[in-house]
Short mmCIF file of C-alpha atoms in Angstrom, two decimals:
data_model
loop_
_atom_site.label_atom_id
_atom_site.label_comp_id
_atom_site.label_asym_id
_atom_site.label_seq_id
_atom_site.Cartn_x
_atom_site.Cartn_y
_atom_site.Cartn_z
CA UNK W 244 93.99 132.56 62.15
CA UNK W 245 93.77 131.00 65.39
CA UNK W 246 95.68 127.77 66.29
CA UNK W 247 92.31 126.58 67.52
CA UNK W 248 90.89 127.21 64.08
CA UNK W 249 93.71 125.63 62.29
CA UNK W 250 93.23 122.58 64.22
CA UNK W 251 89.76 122.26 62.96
CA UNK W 252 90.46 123.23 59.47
CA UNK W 253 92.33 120.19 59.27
CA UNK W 254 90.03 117.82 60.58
CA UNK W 255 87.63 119.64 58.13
CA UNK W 256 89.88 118.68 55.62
CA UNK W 257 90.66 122.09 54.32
CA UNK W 258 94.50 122.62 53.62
CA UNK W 259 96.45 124.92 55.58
CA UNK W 260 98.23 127.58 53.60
CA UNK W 261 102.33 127.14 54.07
CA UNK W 262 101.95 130.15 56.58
CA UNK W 263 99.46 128.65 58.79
CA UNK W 264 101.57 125.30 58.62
CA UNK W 265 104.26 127.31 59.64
CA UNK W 266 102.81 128.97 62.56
CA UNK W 267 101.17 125.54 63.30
CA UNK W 268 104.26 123.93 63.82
CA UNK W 269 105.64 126.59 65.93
CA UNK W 270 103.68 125.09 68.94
CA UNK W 271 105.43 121.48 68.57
CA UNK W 272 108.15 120.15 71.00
CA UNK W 273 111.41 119.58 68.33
CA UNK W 274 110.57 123.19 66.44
CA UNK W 275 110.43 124.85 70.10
CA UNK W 276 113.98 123.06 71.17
CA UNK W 277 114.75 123.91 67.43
CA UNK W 278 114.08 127.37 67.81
CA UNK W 279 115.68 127.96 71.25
CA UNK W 280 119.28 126.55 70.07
CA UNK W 281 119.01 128.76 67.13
CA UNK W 282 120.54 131.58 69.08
CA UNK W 283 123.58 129.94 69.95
CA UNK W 284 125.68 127.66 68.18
CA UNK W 285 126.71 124.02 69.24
CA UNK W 286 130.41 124.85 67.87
CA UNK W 287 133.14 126.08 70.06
CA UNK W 288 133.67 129.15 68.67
CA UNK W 289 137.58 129.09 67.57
CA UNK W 290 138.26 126.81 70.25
CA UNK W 291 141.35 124.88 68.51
CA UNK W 292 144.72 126.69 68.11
CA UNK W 293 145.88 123.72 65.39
CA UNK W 294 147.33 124.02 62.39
CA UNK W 295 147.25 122.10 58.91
CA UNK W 296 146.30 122.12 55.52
CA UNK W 297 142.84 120.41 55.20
CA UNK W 298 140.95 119.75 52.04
CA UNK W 299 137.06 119.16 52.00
CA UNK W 300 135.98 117.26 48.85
CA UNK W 301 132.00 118.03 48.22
CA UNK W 302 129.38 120.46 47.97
CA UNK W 303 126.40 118.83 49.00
CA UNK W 304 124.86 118.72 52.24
CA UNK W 305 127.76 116.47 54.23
CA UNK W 306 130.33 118.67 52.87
CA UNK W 307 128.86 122.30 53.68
CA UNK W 308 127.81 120.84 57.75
CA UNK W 309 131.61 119.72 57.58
CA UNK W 310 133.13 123.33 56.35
CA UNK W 311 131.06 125.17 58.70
CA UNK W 312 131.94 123.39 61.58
CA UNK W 313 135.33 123.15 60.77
CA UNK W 314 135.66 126.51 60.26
CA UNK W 315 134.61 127.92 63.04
CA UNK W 316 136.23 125.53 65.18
CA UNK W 317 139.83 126.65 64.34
CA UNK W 318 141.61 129.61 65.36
CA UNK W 319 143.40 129.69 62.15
CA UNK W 320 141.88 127.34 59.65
CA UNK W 321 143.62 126.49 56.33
CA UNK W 322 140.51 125.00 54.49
CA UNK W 323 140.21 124.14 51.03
CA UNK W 324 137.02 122.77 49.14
CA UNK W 325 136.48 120.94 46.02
CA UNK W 326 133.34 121.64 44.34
CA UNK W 327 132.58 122.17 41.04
CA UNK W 328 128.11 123.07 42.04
CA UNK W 329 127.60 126.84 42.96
CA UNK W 330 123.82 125.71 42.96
CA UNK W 331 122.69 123.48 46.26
CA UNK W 332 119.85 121.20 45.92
CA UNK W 333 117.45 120.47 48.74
CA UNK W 334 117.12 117.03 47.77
CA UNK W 335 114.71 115.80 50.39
CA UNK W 336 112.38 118.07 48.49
CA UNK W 337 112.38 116.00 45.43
CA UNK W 338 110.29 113.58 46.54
CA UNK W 339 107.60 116.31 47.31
CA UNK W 340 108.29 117.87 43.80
CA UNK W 341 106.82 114.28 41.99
CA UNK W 342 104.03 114.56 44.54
CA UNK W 343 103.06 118.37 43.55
CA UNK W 344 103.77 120.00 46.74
CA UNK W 345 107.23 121.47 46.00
CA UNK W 346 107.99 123.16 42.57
CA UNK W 347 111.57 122.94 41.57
CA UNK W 348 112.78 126.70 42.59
CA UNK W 349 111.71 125.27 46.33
CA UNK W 350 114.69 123.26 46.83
CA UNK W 351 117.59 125.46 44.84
CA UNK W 352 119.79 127.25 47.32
CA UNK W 353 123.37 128.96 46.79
CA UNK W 354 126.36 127.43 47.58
CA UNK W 355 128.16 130.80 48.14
CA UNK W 356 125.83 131.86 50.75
CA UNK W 357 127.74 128.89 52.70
CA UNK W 358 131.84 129.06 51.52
CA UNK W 359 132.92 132.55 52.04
CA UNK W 360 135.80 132.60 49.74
CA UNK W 361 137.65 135.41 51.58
CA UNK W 362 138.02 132.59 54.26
CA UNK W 363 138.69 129.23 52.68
CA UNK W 364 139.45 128.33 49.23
CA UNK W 365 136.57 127.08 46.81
CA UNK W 366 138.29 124.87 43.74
CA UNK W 367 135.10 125.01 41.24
CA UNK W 368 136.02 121.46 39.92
CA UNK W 369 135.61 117.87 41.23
CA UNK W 370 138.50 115.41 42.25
CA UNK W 371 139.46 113.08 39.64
CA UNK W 372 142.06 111.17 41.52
CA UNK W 373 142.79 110.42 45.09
CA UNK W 374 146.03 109.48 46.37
CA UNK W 375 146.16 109.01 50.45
CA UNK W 376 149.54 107.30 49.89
CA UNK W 377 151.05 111.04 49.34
CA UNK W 378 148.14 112.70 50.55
CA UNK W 379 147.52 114.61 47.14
CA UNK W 380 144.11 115.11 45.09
CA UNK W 381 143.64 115.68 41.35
CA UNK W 382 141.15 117.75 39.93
CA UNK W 383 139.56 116.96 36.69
CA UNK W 384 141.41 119.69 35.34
CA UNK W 385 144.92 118.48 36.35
CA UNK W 386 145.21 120.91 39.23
CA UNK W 387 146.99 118.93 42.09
CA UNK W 388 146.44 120.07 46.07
CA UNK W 389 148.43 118.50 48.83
CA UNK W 390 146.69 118.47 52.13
CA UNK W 391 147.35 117.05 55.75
CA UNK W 392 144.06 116.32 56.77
CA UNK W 393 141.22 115.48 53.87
CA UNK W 394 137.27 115.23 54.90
CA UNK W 395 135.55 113.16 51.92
CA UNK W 396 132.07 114.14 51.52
CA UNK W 397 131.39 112.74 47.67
CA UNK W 398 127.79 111.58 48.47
CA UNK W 399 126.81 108.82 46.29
CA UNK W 400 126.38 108.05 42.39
CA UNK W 401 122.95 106.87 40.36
CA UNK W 402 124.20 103.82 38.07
CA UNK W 403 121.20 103.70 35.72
CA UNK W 404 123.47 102.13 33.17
CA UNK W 405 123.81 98.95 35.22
CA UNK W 406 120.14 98.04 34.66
CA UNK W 407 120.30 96.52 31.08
CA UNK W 408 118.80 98.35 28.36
CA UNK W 409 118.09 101.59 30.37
CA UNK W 410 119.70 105.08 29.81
CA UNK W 411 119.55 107.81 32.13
CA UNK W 412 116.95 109.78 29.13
CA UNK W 413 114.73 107.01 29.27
CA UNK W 414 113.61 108.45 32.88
CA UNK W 415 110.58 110.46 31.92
CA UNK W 416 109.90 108.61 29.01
CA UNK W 417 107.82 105.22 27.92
CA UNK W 418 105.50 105.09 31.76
CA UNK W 419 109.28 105.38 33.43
CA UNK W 420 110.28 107.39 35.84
CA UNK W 421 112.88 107.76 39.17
CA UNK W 422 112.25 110.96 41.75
CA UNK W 423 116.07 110.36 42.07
CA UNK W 424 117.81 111.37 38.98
CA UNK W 425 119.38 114.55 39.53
CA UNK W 426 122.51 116.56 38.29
CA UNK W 427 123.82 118.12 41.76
CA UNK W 428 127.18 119.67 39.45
CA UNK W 429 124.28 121.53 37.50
CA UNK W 430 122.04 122.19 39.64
CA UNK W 431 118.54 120.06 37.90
CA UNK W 432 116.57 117.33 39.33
CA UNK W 433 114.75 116.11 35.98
CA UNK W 434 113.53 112.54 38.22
CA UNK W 435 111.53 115.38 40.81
CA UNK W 436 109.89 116.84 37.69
CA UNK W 437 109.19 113.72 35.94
CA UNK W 438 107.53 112.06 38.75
CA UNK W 439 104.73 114.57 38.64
CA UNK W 440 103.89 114.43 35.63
CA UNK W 441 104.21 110.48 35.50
CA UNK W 442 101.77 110.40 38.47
CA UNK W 443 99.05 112.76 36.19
CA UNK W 444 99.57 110.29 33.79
CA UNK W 445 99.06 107.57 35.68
CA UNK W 446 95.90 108.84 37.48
CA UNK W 447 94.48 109.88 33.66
CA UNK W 448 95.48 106.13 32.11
CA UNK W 449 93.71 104.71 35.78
CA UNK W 450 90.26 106.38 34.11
CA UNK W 451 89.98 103.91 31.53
CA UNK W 452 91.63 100.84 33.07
CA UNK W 453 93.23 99.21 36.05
CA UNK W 454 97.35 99.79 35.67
CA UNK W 455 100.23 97.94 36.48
CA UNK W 456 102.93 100.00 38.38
CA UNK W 457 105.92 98.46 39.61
CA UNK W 458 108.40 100.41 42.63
CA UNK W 459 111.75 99.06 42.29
CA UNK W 460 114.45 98.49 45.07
CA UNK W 461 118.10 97.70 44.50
CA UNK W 462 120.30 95.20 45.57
CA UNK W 463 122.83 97.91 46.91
CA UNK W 464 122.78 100.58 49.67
CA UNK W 465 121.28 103.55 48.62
CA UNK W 466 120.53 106.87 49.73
CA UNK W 467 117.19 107.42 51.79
CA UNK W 468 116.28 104.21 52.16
CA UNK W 469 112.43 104.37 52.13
CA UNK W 470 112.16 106.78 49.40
CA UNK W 471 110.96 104.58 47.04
CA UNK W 472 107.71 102.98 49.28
CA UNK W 473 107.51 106.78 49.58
CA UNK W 474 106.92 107.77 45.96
CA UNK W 475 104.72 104.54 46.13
CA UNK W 476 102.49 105.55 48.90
CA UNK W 477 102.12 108.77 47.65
CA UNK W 478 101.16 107.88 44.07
CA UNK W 479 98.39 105.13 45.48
CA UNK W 480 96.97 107.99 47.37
CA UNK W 481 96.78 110.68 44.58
CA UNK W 482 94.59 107.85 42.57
CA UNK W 483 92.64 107.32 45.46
CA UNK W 484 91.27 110.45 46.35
CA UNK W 485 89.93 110.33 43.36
CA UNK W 486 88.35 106.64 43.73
CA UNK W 487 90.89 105.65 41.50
CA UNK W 488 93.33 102.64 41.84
CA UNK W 489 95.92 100.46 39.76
CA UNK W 490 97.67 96.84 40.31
CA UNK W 491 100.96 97.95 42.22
CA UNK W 492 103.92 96.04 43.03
CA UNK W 493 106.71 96.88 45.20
CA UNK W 494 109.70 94.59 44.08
CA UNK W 495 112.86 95.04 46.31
CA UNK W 496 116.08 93.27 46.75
CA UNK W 497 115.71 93.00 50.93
CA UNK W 498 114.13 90.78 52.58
CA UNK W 499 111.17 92.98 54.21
CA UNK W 500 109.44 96.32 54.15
CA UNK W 501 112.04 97.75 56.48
CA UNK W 502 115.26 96.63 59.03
CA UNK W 503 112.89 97.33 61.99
CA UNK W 504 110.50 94.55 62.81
CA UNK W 505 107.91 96.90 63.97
CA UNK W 506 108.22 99.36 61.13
CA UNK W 507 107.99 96.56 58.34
CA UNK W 508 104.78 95.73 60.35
CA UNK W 509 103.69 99.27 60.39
CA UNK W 510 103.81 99.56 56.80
CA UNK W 511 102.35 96.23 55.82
CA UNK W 512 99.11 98.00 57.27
CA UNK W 513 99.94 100.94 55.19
CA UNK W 514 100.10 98.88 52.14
CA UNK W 515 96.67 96.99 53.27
CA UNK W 516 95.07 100.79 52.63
CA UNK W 517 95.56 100.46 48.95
CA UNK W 518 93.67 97.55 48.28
CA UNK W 519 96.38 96.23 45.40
CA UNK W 520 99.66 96.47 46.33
CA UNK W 521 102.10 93.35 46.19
CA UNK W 522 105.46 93.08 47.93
CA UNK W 523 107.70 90.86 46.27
CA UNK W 524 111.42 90.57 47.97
CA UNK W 525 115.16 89.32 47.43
CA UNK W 526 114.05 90.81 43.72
CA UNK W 527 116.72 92.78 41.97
CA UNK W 528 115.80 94.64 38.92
CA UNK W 529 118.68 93.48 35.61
CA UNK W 530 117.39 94.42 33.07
CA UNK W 531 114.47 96.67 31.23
CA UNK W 532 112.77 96.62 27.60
CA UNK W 533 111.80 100.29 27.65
CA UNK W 534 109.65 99.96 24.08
CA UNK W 535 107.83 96.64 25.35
CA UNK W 536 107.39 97.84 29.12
CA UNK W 537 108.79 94.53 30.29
CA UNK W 538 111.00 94.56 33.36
CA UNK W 539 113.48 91.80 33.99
CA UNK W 540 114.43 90.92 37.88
CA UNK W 541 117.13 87.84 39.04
CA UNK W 542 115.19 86.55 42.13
CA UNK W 543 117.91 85.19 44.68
CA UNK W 544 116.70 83.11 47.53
CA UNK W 545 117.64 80.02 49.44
CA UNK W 546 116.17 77.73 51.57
CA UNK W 547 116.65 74.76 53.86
CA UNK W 548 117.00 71.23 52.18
CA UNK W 549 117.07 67.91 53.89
CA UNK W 550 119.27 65.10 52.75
CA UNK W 551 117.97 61.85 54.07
CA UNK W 552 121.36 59.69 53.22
CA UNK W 553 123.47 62.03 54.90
CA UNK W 554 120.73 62.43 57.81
CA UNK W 555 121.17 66.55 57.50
CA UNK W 556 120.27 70.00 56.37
CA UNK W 557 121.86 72.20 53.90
CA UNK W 558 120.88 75.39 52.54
CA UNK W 559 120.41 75.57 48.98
CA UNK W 560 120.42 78.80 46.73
CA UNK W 561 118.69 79.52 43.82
CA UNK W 562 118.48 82.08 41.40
CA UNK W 563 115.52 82.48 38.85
CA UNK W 564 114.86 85.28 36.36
CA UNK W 565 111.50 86.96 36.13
CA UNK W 566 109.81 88.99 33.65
CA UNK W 567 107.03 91.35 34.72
CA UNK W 568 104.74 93.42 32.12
CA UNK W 569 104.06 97.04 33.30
CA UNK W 570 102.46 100.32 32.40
CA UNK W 571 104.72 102.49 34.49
CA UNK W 572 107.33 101.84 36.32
CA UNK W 573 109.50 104.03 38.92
CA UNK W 574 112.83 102.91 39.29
CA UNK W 575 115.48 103.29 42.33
CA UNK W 576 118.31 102.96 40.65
CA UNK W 577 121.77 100.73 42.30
CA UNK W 578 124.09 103.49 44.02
CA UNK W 579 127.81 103.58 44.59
CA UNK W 580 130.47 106.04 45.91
CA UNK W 581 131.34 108.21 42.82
CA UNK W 582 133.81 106.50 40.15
CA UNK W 583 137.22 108.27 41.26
CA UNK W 584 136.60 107.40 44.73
CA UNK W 585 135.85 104.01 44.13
CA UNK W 586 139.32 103.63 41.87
CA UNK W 587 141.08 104.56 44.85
CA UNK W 588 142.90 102.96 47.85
CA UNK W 589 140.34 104.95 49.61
CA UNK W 590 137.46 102.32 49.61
CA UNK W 591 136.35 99.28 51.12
CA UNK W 592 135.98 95.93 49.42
CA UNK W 593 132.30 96.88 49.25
CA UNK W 594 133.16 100.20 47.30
CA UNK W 595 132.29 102.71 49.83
CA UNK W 596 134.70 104.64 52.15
CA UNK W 597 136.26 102.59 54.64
CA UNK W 598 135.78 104.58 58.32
CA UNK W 599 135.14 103.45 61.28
CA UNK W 600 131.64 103.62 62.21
CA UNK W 601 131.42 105.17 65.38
CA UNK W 602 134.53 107.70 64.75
CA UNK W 603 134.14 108.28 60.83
CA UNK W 604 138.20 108.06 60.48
CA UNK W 605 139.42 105.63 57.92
CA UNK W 606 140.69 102.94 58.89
CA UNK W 607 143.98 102.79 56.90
CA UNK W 608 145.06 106.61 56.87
CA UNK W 609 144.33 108.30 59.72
CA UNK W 610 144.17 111.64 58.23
CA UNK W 611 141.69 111.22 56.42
CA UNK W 612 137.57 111.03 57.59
CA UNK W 613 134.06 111.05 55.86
CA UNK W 614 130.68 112.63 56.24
CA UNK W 615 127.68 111.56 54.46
CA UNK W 616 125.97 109.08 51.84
CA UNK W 617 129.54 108.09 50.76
CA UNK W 618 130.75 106.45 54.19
CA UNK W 619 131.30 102.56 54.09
CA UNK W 620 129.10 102.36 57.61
CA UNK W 621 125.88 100.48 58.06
CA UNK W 622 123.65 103.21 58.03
CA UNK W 623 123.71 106.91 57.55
CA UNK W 624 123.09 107.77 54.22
CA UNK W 625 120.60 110.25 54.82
CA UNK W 626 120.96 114.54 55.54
CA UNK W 627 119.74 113.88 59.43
CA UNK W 628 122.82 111.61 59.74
CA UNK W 629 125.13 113.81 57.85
CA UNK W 630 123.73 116.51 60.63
CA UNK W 631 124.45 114.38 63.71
CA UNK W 632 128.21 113.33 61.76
CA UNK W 633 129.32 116.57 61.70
CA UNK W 634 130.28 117.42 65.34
CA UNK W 635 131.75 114.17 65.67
CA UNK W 636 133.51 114.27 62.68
CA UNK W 637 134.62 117.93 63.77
CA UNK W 638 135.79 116.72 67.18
CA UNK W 639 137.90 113.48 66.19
CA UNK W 640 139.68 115.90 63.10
CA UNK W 641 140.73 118.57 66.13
CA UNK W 642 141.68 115.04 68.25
CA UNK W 643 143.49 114.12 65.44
CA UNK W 644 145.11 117.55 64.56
CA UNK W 645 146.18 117.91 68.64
CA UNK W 646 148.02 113.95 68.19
CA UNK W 647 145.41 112.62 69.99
CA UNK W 648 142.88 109.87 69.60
CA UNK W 649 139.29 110.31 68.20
CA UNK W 650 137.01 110.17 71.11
CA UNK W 651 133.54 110.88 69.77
CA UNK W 652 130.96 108.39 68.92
CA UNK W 653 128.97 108.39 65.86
CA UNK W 654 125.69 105.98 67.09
CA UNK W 655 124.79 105.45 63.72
CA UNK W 656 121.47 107.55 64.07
CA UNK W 657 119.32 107.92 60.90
CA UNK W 658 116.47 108.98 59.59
CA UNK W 659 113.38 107.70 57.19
CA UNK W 660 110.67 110.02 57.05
CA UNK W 661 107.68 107.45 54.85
CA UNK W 662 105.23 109.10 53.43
CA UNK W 663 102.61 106.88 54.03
CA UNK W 664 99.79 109.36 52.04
CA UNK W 665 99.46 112.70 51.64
CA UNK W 666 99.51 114.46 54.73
CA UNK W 667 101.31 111.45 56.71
CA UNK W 668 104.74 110.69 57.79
CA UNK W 669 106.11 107.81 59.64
CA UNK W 670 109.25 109.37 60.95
CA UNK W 671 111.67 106.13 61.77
CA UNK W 672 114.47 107.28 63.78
CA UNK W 673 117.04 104.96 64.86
CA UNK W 674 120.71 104.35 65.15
CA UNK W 675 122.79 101.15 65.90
CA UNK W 676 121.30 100.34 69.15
CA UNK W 677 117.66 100.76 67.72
CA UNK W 678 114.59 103.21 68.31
CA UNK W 679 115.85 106.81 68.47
CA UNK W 680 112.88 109.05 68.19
CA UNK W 681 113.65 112.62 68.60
CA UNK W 682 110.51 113.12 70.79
CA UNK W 683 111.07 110.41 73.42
CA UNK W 684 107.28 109.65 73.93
CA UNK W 685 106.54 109.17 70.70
CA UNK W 686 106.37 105.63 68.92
CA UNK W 687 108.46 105.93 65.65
CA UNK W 688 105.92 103.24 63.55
CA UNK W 689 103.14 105.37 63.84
CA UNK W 690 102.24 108.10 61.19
CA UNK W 691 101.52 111.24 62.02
CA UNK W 692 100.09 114.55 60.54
CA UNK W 693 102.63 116.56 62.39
CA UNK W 694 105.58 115.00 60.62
CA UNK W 695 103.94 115.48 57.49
CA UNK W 696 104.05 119.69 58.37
CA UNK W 697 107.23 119.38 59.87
CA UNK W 698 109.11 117.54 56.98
CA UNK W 699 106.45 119.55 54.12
CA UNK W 700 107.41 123.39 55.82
CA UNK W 701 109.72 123.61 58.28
CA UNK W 702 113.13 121.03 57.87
CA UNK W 703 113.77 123.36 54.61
CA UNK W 704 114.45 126.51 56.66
CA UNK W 705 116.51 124.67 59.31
CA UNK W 706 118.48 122.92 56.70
CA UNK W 707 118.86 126.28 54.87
CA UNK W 708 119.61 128.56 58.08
CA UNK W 709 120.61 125.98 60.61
CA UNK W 710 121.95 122.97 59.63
CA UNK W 711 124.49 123.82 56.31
CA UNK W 712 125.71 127.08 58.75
CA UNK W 713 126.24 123.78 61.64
CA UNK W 714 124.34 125.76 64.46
CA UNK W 715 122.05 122.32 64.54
#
């Protein structure tokens, strides 16, 4: 099939097969640049005659960019890592599992494709203690490794349990759901599954009468960011294609749509598609009565309060506790770094890894840096800032290795690809400084087909070939 003729299959509104999608995208600007890098890689090629014992703590995506790069970037690397998963989950594809587009085998991969264990050494277990003071981990088992330089890629944890009332096997259950909940250690992403069938069920209640659906947002960091307007977007749409609707409310703990002025604006227009969505913000989600389908959120605002004696203006906070009925609910549950890391001298007072932001070294122990979700930085947790980590955290480990100060500059560029329906992405790239669109010309608030075939067929297979192997 002609390009020509895939072109006006879409208008059409017939949908492209995933080999026409792919050979559709093989005309666009980042899949060309993509495809021409592919040949070479952006690591110097056992450039650094160091030496030192380094330990990588991980196996997700952070982790595996870090051990490539590292690898290949020593003359003589002495590279351990700690990671109990031989399976890898794709987890960007989870969201597109609740949606129907991905089934589950789609998004397992093999960790020993990536850690060749004639090279480094692969501990199958997971660090239950860290001790930077004398630069020693312990694995759950008891097994104790010294290193000289450690890389902490832990990612982050799903605390379900701190929403009262809820247990991780209510997800799935009782109009509840959460595309999150995965088990990366065993390889399963029950939330992915769930959320497809929850959305059938949803769209078969919606025959007989108008439902309430609430998207929660928590009142910590969490790991990409717009994932749940995502799931929300995406389940208005299914109903609506078939003339269906229900009474949704997105109730989040920020104070708008999204950091970005321009974006939050953007997707208040997105919202104004489906006719009944409500945004209601500075909402945390406390508590949940699964058999009753009543949620429970502390609202925590504060606002400006004149005091006529005194002749001035205070500001006031208040905290009020409201109940909400629903029929279904999705849930984004709060997120932390994972429980050994946070019971070590290792994090910040917030609970997250304490590195510098632009260098990714901690800021107490020099020895040690971070890739990833689990990073104590204000933004990042998302794979296409775990990709544009790893050569800088690569670079300042060698600095640091050679006695030498970090010199590279993390800019704090992430990514937030919104589904805004099916067969639309707003792709919001930005870092510290602001806007940081991958194609220069175009606006980043603006959705776009072509995102929706790049992130649907082709960011798989350069995760997969180019991204965990660090030649991206």
């Amino acid at each position: 099939m002609s390009i020509e003729n895939m072109l006006n299959n879409r208008e059409s509104g017939i949908k492209l097969s995933r080999r026409d999608a792919i050979k559709l995208m093989g005309i666009s600007p980042i899949a060309a640049s993509v495809l021409a890098s592919a040949g070479t890689s952006s690591i110097a090629e056992a450039s650094a005659d160091v030496s030192g014992k380094v330990i990588i703590v991980g196996g997700g995506a952070g982790a595996i960019m870090a051990l490539s790069r590292i690898y290949r970037a020593i003359e003589n690397p002495d590279i351990t890592i700690i990671a109990p998963n031989e399976v890898h989950l794709y987890q960007p594809g989870q969201v597109f599992i609740g949606a129907g587009e991905m089934e589950m085998e789609d998004i397992i991969l093999d960790n020993n494709n990536y850690i060749d264990q004639d090279e480094v050494t692969w501990v199958k277990d997971a660090v239950e203690v860290f001790d930077p003071d004398n630069n020693t981990v312990t694995t759950r088992a008891g097994k104790e490794l010294k290193y000289d330089y450690l890389v902490v890629a832990t990612g982050a944890q799903y605390n379900y349990e701190m929403i009262e009332g809820l247990t991780k096997e209510d997800i799935g259950t009782n109009g509840i759901t959460s595309v999150y909940l995965n088990d990366l250690e065993k390889g399963t992403s029950v939330g992915a599954t769930a959320t497809w069938e929850w959305n059938k069920a949803l769209k078969e209640a919606s025959k007989t009468s108008k439902q309430k659906v609430i998207f929660t947002h928590p009142n910590t960091k969490i790991k990409c960011g717009g994932a749940p307007q995502k799931v929300m977007h995406l389940a208005a749409d299914f109903l609506k294609k078939d003339e269906l609707s229900a009474e949704y409310t997105f109730v989040s703990s920020t104070k708008s749509l999204f950091p970005l002025p321009h974006v939050a604006k953007a997707l208040e227009k997105v919202q104004a598609r489906y006719d009944t969505i409500t945004s209601k913000f500075q909402h945390h989600l406390q508590a949940i009565d699964v058999k009753n389908k009543k949620a429970t959120f502390l609202h925590v605002y504060s606002e400006d309060v004149y005091d006529e004696e005194m002749d001035e203006t205070e500001i006031v906070s208040h905290e009020d506790t409201i109940v909400m009925d629903y029929d279904f609910i999705h849930i984004t549950p709060p997120m932390s770094s994972i429980t050994s890391l946070m019971n070590s001298k290792l994090v910040d007072f917030t609970g997250w890894l304490e590195v510098d932001k632009h260098t990714l070294q901690h800021k107490r122990y020099s020895n040690v840096f971070g890739i990833g979700d689990t990073c104590g930085i204000p933004m990042g947790k998302t794979g296409g800032s775990a990709r544009h980590q790893g050569p800088i955290l690569t670079e300042n480990l060698i600095s640091v290795m050679k006695n030498e100060k970090p010199k590279a500059m993390f800019d704090g560029y992430t990514v937030c690809p919104i589904k805004t329906a099916y067969g639309e992405i707003l792709m919001a790239e930005f870092n510290y400084e602001g806007d940081a669109p991958t194609i220069p010309f175009l606006s980043i608030e603006k959705p776009r087909y072509f995102w929706w075939l790049f992130d649907l067929y082709q960011l798989k297979p350069m995760y997969q070939y180019l991204m965990l192997t660090g030649r991206f």
